[in-house]
Amino acid sequence: MRTVRVEASSAYDVLIGPGLLGECGARIAKVIAPCTAALVSDSNVAPLYAARVRESLETAGFRVAEFRFPAGERSKNLEVWAETVSFLAENRLGRGDFVAALGGGVTGDLAGFAASAYQRGIRCVQLPTTLLSAVDSSVGGKTAVDLPQGKNLVGSFHQPSLVLCDTDTLATLPDVQLRSGCAEAIKCAVLSSEELFARMETVPIPDMLEDTITACVEYKRGVVARDEFDTGERAFLNLGHTVGHAVEKCGGYALTHGEAVAVGLAVVTRAAAARGICSPRAAERIVALLEKTGLPVTTDIGATELFEAALSDKKRRGDSIRLILPEEIGRCRIETVPAADLIGWMRDGGVR
Ligand code: GLY
């Protein structure tokens, strides 16, 4: 098992390894005294793991109240959020109690945001069960739900008290979910490490999950420690996301978040290469690794439609937009460009 310590406004451990859900009660009891746990999970994950988590929590002396919501990005909205906080109130959770978010990115974001607002903030433990939430969303304290106008438009920063990433849960992930997580892991390697990227080129990511998750969390730990509230360096983590979020939204969420990020990463990489910012060799390697991992690197959605969607994204600042652009593997730059220029960037990136 690996442990990564995150030093944000509050400090916490991220544990990565097999068997952690079955021992979550004892692990959580080391940081939270016995109290009530609201176990939040979706209709896919609850049948697989909720009983195991409940039993472990109860054995460790916690009272458990379970809340389930329909699986899918479409549940990440204010209505389901309101149901979640109402559930906390109905079950009389107090300020000493906590929310356990069991599942992928949607669950972590939704449950984390409910914990951050209920009674002005109660504790949250993240129990990621997807690769995507393990390498990215369960760590760093970003919580949110979507609005019809765009993704993650209402939320907060609320650091978890503990993150337990049970790598056994990843063994049963559908391929599409595994690939989705691989996209965020590749993004992380492009941002941070030629060595990690080169390893991914040689060994398929699913064959080295514990190492990959640990490397991504190690990288993110540093970024979050330096820029917890996303006023500078943390923007790098949005590599591929400006176009990716637009692809996700315009496609009616038919692609997973990670697949859409893969398209976004390929588009900005090609555009950066076309404009002489990214070395041709690095661009070739990034697109090739995405393809080799089974991820999409193009979209049929037109640049005009994506542009409209991207403008409602919160990554836009007034009339400008921040693009994260690869220069080499392990080195990216941020460019603030007029929002109107985004269409040209997307066309250079191969969008029709
Ligand atoms: N997922 C991007 C961030 O945590 O900032």
Coordinates of N, CA and C and ligand atoms in Angstrom, one line a residue, residues 136-137 139-140 142 184 187 220 224 230 234 237-238 241, ligand 1:
D136 N -7.4 11.7 -10.0 CA -7.7 13.1 -10.1 C -8.7 13.6 -9.1
S137 N -10.0 13.3 -9.3 CA -11.1 14.1 -8.7 C -11.2 13.9 -7.2
V139 N -8.9 13.8 -5.0 CA -7.9 14.5 -4.3 C -7.9 16.0 -4.7
G140 N -7.7 16.8 -3.7 CA -7.6 18.2 -4.0 C -8.7 19.1 -3.6
K142 N -11.8 19.8 -4.8 CA -12.8 20.5 -5.7 C -14.1 19.7 -5.7
E184 N -7.0 10.8 -18.0 CA -6.5 11.8 -16.9 C -5.1 11.4 -16.5
K187 N -2.8 12.7 -19.2 CA -2.8 14.2 -19.0 C -1.7 14.5 -18.0
K220 N -0.2 15.8 -8.2 CA -1.3 16.7 -7.8 C -1.1 17.2 -6.4
V224 N -1.6 21.2 -5.6 CA -2.7 21.6 -4.6 C -2.0 22.3 -3.4
D230 N -6.9 27.5 -6.8 CA -6.9 27.6 -8.3 C -6.8 29.0 -8.8
R234 N -2.7 25.7 -10.5 CA -3.7 24.6 -10.6 C -4.4 24.5 -12.0
L237 N -3.9 21.7 -14.5 CA -4.7 20.4 -14.4 C -5.8 20.4 -15.4
N238 N -6.1 21.6 -15.9 CA -7.2 21.7 -16.9 C -6.8 21.4 -18.3
H241 N -9.2 20.2 -21.0 CA -10.5 20.3 -20.5 C -11.4 21.4 -21.1
Ligands
GLY1 N1 -9.5 18.3 -11.6 C1 -8.7 19.5 -11.6 C2 -8.4 20.0 -10.3 O1 -8.5 19.3 -9.3 O2 -8.0 21.2 -10.2

